[in-house]
Short mmCIF file of C-alpha atoms in Angstrom, two decimals:
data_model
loop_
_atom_site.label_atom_id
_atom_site.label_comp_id
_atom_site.label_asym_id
_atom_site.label_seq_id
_atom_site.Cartn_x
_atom_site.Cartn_y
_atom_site.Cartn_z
CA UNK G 1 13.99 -1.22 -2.39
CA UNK G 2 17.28 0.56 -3.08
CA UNK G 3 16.04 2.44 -6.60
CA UNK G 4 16.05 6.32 -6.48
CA UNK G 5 14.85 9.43 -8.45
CA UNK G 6 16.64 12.76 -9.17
CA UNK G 7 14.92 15.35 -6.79
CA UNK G 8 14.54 17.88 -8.74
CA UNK G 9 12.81 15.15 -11.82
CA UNK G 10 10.06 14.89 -8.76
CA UNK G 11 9.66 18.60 -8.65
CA UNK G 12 9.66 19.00 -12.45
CA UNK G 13 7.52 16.30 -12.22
CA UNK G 14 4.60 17.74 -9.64
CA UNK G 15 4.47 21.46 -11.41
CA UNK G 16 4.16 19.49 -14.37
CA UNK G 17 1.34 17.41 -13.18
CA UNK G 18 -0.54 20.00 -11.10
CA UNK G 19 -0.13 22.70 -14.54
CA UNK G 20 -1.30 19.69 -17.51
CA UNK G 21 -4.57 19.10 -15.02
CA UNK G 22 -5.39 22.62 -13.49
CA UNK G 23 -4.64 24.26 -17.05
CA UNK G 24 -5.21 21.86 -19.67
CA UNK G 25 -7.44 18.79 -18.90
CA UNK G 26 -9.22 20.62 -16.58
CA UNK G 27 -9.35 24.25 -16.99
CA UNK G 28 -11.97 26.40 -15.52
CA UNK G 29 -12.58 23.60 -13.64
CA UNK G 30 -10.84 23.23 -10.05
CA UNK G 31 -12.43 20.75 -8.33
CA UNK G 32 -12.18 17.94 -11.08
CA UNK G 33 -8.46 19.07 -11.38
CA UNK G 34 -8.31 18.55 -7.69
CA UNK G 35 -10.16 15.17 -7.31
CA UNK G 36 -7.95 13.81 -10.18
CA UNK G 37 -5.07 14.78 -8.50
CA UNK G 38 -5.80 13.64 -5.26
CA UNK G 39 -6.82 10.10 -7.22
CA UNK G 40 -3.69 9.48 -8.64
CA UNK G 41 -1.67 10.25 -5.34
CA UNK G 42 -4.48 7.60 -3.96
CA UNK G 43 -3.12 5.08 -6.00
CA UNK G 44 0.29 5.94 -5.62
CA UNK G 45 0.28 5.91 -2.41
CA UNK G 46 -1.60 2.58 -2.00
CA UNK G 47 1.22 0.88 -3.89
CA UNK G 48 3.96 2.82 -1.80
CA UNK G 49 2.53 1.20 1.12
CA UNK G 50 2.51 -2.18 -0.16
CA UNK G 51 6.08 -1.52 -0.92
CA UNK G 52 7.64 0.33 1.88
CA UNK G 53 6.13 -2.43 4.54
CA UNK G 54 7.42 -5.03 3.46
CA UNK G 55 10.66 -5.85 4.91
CA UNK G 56 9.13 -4.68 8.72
CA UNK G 57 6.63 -7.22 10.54
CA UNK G 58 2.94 -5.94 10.46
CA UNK G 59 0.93 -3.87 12.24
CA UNK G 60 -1.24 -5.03 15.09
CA UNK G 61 -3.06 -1.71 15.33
CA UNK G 62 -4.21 1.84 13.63
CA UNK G 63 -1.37 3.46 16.02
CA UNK G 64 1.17 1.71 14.20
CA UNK G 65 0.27 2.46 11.27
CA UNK G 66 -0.26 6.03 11.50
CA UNK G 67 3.20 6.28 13.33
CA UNK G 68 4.83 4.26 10.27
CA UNK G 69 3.26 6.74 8.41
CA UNK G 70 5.12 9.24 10.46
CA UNK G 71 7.97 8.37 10.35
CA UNK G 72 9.39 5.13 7.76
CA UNK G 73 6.68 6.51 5.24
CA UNK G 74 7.60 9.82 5.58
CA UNK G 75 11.23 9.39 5.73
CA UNK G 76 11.32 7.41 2.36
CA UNK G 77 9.05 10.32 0.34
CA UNK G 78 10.43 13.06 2.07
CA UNK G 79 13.57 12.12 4.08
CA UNK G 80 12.26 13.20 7.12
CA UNK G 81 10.21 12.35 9.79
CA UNK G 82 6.78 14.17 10.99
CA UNK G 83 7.83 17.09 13.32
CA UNK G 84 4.29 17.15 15.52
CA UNK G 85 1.62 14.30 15.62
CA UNK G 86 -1.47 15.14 17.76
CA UNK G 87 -4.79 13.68 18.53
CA UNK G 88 -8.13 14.24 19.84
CA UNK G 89 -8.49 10.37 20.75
CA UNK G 90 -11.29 10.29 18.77
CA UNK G 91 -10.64 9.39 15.15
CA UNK G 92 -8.87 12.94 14.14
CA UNK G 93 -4.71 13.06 13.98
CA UNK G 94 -3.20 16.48 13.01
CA UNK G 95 0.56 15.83 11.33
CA UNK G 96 2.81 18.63 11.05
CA UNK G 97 5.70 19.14 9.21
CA UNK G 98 7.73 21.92 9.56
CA UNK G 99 9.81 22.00 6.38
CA UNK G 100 7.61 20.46 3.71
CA UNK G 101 10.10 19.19 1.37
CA UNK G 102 7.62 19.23 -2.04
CA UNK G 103 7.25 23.17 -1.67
CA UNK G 104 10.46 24.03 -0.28
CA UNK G 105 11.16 25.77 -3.51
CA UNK G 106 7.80 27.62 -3.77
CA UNK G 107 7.98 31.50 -3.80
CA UNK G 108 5.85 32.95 -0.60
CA UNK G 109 3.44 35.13 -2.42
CA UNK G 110 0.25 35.71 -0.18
CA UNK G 111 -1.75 35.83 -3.76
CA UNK G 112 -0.62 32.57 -4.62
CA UNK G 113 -2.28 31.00 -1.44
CA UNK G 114 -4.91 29.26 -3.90
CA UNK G 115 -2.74 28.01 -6.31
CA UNK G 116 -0.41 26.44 -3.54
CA UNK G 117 -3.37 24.35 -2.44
CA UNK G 118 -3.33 23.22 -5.69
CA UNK G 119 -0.26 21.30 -4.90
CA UNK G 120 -1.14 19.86 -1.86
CA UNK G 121 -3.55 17.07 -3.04
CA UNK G 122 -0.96 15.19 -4.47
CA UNK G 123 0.73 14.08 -1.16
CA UNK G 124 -2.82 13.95 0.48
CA UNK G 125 -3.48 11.52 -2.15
CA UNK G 126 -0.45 9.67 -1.06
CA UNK G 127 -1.16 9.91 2.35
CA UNK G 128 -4.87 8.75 2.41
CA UNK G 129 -3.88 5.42 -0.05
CA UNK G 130 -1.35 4.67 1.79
CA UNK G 131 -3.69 3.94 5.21
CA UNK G 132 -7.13 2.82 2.92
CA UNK G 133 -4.30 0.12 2.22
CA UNK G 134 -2.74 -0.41 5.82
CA UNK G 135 -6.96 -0.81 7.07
CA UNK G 136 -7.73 2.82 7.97
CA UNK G 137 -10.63 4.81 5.46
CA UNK G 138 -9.73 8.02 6.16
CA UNK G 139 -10.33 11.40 4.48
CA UNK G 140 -7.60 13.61 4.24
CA UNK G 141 -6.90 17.53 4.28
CA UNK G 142 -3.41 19.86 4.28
CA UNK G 143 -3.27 23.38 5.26
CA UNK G 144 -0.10 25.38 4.93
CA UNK G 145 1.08 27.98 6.72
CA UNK G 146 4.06 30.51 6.46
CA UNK G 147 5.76 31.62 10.24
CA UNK G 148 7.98 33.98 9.36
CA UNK G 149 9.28 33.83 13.16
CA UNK G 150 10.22 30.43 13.10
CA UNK G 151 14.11 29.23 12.46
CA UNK G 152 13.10 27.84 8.81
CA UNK G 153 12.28 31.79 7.40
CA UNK G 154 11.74 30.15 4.56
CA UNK G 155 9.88 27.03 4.57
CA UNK G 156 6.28 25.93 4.62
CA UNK G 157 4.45 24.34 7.55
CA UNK G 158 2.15 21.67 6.29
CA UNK G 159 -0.40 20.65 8.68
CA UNK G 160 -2.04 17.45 7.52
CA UNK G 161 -5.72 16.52 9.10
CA UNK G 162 -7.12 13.11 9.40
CA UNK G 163 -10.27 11.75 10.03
CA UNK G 164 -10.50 8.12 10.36
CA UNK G 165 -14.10 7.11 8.84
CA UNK G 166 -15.39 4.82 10.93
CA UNK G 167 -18.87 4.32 9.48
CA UNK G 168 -16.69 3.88 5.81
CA UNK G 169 -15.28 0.69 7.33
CA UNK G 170 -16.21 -1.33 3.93
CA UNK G 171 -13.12 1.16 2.12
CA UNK G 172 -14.88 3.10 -0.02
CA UNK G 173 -13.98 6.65 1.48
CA UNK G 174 -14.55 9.60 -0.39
CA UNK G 175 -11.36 11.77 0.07
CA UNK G 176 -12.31 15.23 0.91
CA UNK G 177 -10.13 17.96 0.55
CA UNK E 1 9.70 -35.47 -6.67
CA UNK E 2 5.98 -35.05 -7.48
CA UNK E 3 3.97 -32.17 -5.99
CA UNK E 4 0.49 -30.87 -6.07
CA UNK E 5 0.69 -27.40 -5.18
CA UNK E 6 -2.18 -24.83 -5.95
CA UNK E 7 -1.26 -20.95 -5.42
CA UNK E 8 -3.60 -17.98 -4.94
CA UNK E 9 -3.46 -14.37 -4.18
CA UNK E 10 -6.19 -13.10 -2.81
CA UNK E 11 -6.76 -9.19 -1.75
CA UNK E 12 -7.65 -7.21 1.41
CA UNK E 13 -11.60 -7.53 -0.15
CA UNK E 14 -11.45 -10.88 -0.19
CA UNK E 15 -11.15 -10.60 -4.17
CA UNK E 16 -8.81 -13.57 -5.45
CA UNK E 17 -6.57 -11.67 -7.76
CA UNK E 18 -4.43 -14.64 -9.02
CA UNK E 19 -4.58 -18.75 -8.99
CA UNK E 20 -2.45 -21.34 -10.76
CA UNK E 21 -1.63 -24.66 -10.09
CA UNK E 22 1.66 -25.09 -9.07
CA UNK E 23 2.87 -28.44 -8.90
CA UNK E 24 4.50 -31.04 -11.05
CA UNK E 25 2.08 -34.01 -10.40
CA UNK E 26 -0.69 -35.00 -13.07
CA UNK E 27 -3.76 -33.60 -11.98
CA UNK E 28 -7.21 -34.99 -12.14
CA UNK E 29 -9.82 -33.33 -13.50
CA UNK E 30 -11.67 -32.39 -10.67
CA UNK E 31 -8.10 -31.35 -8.51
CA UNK E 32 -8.24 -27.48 -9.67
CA UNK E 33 -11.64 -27.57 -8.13
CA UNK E 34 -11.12 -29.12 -4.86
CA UNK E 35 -7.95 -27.20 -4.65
CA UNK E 36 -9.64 -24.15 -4.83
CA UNK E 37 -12.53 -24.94 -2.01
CA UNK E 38 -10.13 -26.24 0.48
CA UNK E 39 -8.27 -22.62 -0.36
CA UNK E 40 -11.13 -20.50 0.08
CA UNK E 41 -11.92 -22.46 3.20
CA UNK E 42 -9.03 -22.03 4.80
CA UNK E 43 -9.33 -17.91 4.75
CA UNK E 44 -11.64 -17.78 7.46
CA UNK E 45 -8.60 -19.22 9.53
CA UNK E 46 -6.55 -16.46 8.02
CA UNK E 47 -8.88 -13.73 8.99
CA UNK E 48 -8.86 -14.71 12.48
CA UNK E 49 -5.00 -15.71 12.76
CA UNK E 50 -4.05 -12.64 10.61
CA UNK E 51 -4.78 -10.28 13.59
CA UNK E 52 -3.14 -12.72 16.31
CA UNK E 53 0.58 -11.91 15.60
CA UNK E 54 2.81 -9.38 13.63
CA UNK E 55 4.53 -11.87 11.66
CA UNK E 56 4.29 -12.27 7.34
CA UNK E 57 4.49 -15.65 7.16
CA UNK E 58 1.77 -17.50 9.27
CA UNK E 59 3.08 -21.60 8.68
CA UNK E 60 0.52 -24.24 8.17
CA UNK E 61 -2.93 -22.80 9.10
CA UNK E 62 -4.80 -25.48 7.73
CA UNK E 63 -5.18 -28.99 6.98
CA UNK E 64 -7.39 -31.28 4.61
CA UNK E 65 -6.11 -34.77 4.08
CA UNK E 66 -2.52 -35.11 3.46
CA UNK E 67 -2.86 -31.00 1.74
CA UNK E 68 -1.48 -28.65 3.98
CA UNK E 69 -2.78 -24.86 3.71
CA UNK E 70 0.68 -22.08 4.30
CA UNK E 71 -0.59 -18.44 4.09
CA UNK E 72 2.25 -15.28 3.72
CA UNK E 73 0.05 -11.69 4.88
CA UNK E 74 1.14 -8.65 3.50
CA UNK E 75 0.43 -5.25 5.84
CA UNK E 76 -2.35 -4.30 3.36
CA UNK E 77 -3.53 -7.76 4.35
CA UNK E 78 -3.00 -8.78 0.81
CA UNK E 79 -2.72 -13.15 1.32
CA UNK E 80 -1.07 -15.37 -0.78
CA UNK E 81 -1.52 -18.68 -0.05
CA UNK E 82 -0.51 -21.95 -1.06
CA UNK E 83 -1.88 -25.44 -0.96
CA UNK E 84 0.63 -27.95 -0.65
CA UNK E 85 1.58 -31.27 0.31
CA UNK E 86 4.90 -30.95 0.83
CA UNK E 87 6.87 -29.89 4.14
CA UNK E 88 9.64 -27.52 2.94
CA UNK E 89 9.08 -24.38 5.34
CA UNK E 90 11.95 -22.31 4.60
CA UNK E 91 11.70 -23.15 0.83
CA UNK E 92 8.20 -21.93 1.08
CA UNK E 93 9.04 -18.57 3.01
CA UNK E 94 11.37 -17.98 0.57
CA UNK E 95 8.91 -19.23 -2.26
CA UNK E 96 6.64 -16.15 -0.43
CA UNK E 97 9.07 -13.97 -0.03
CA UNK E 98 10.14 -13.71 -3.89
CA UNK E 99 6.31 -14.03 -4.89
CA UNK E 100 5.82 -10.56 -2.59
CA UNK E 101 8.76 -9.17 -4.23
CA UNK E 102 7.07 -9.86 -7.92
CA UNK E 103 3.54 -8.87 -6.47
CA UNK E 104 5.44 -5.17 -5.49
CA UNK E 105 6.59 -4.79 -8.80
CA UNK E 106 3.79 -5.70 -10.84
CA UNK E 107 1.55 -3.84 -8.81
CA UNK E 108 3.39 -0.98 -9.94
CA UNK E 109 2.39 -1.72 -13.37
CA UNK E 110 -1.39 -1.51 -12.96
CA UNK E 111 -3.55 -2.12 -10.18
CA UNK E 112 -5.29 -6.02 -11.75
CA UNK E 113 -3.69 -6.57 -14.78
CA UNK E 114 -2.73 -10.08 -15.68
CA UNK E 115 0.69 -11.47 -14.04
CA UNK E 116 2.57 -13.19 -16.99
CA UNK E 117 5.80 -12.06 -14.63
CA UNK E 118 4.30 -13.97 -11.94
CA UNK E 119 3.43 -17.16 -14.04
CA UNK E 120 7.04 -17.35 -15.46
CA UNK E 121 8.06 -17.58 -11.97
CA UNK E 122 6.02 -19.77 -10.47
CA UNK E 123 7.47 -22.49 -13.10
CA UNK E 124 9.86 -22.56 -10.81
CA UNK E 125 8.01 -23.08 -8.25
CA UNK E 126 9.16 -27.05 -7.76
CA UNK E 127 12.32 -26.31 -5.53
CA UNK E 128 9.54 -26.55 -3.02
#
């Protein structure tokens, strides 16, 4: 809808975020910090959807969706599209991204693996509003992974798993991470 | 010109989110009622048509008397639909179109909380 944000204001504001709920509201206490998290990206992500489909006609199935999440959806939050979508056919889609732009910045400290999940339920928040609100329940999980062999030395690979709940078909989906 | 014209938003649960009455005509008492059964009616229609085609704006679904139902589906299958008796289509895609607009930005606001922005608007609402 033509409005943008400074990059690095998204950045400042994500540390931010994950620090105040992991450190402050929440300390000692992970999981809360985690499912709060992942609720607020919920909601964002929800409106998001509402917002970035609107100008395109609508979709007649759960393909489309997940392959506007792919690639419009993507596009707008992280100016770029999905690198790798795979499927088993049966409810489960796999997205990969090969330079995740949110922890682009992120130092590559094996000890820091557990705080880096930390900033992952954010964007799975984002991810699993976004297709409660397009008609798919879905729980959602990101795994990162560091390939030091690859042409991007320095970037993150962000594999994103979803299951699509069919027995949650009334929308109330508990997100698991 | 004198309209009756009643206006709901309803959401993908089937939860009406927001009604007015829209049009410049006096109303009887009982209007708001009947206004609001042939609208609920009607979304049965919408559920089935909703799934038939791609397109936002699904024209005049639905009719009782001289009231014609229009219905405009978001992709989160959000519906806002309007009970009218005039026969203005593009005036009332474009009615939709700036309603969806408001509806984006509100929603932004806080998920349910009351739409003064969209009542302002909908003053306006007799270019239909």
């Amino acid at each position: 809808m033509g409005r943008e944000v400074s990059e690095s204001c998204i950045d400042s504001l994500l540390t931010e975020m994950v620090s105040s709920y992991c450190n402050r509201f929440y300390a000692n206490k992970p999981e809360l910090a985690a499912r709060r998290i992942e609720a607020i990206g919920y909601q964002v992500g929800h409106q998001l959807s509402e917002r970035y489909t609107m100008e395109r006609p609508r979709f007649s199935d759960h393909l489309e969706a997940i392959k506007f999440i792919c690639k419009d959806f993507w596009s707008e939050l992280f100016k770029k599209q999905i690198d790798n979508l795979k499927t088993n056919h049966r409810g489960t889609f796999v997205l990969q991204d090969n330079r995740f732009r949110w922890l682009a910045r992120m130092s590559a400290e094996s000890k820091a693996a557990q705080a880096m999940s930390m900033y992952l339920y954010f964007p799975c928040g984002i991810i699993r509003g976004a297709l409660s609100n397009l008609g798919i329940p879905c729980a959602v999980s990101a795994d990162i992974s560091n390939l030091p062999a690859c042409e991007y030395p320095e970037s993150y690979v962000l594999c994103v798993v979803m299951h699509a709940c069919s027995l949650c078909s009334n929308g109330h989906c508990h997100g698991q991470l | 010109m004198a309209t009756t014209a009643s206006f709901i938003i309803v959401s993908r649960n089937d939860i009406p989110i927001y009604e007015a009455e829209v049009g410049s005509a006096t109303k009887r008492e009982d209007a708001a009622q009947l206004h609001q059964f042939v609208l609920h009616a009607a979304l049965d229609i919408v559920q089935d048509l909703a799934w038939t085609t791609s397109a936002m704006f699904l024209k005049n679904i639905d009719r009782f008397n001289d009231l014609v139902v229009s219905v405009y589906v978001t992709a989160g299958h959000t519906r806002l639909m309007l009970l009218h008796d005039s026969r203005n289509d593009d005036g009332i895609k474009s009615f939709f179109q700036e309603v969806h607009e408001l509806y984006i930005k509100v929603n932004f606001l806080q998920l349910g909380c009351s739409v003064h922005v969209l009542v302002f608007h909908l003053s306006i609402v007799e270019k239909n």
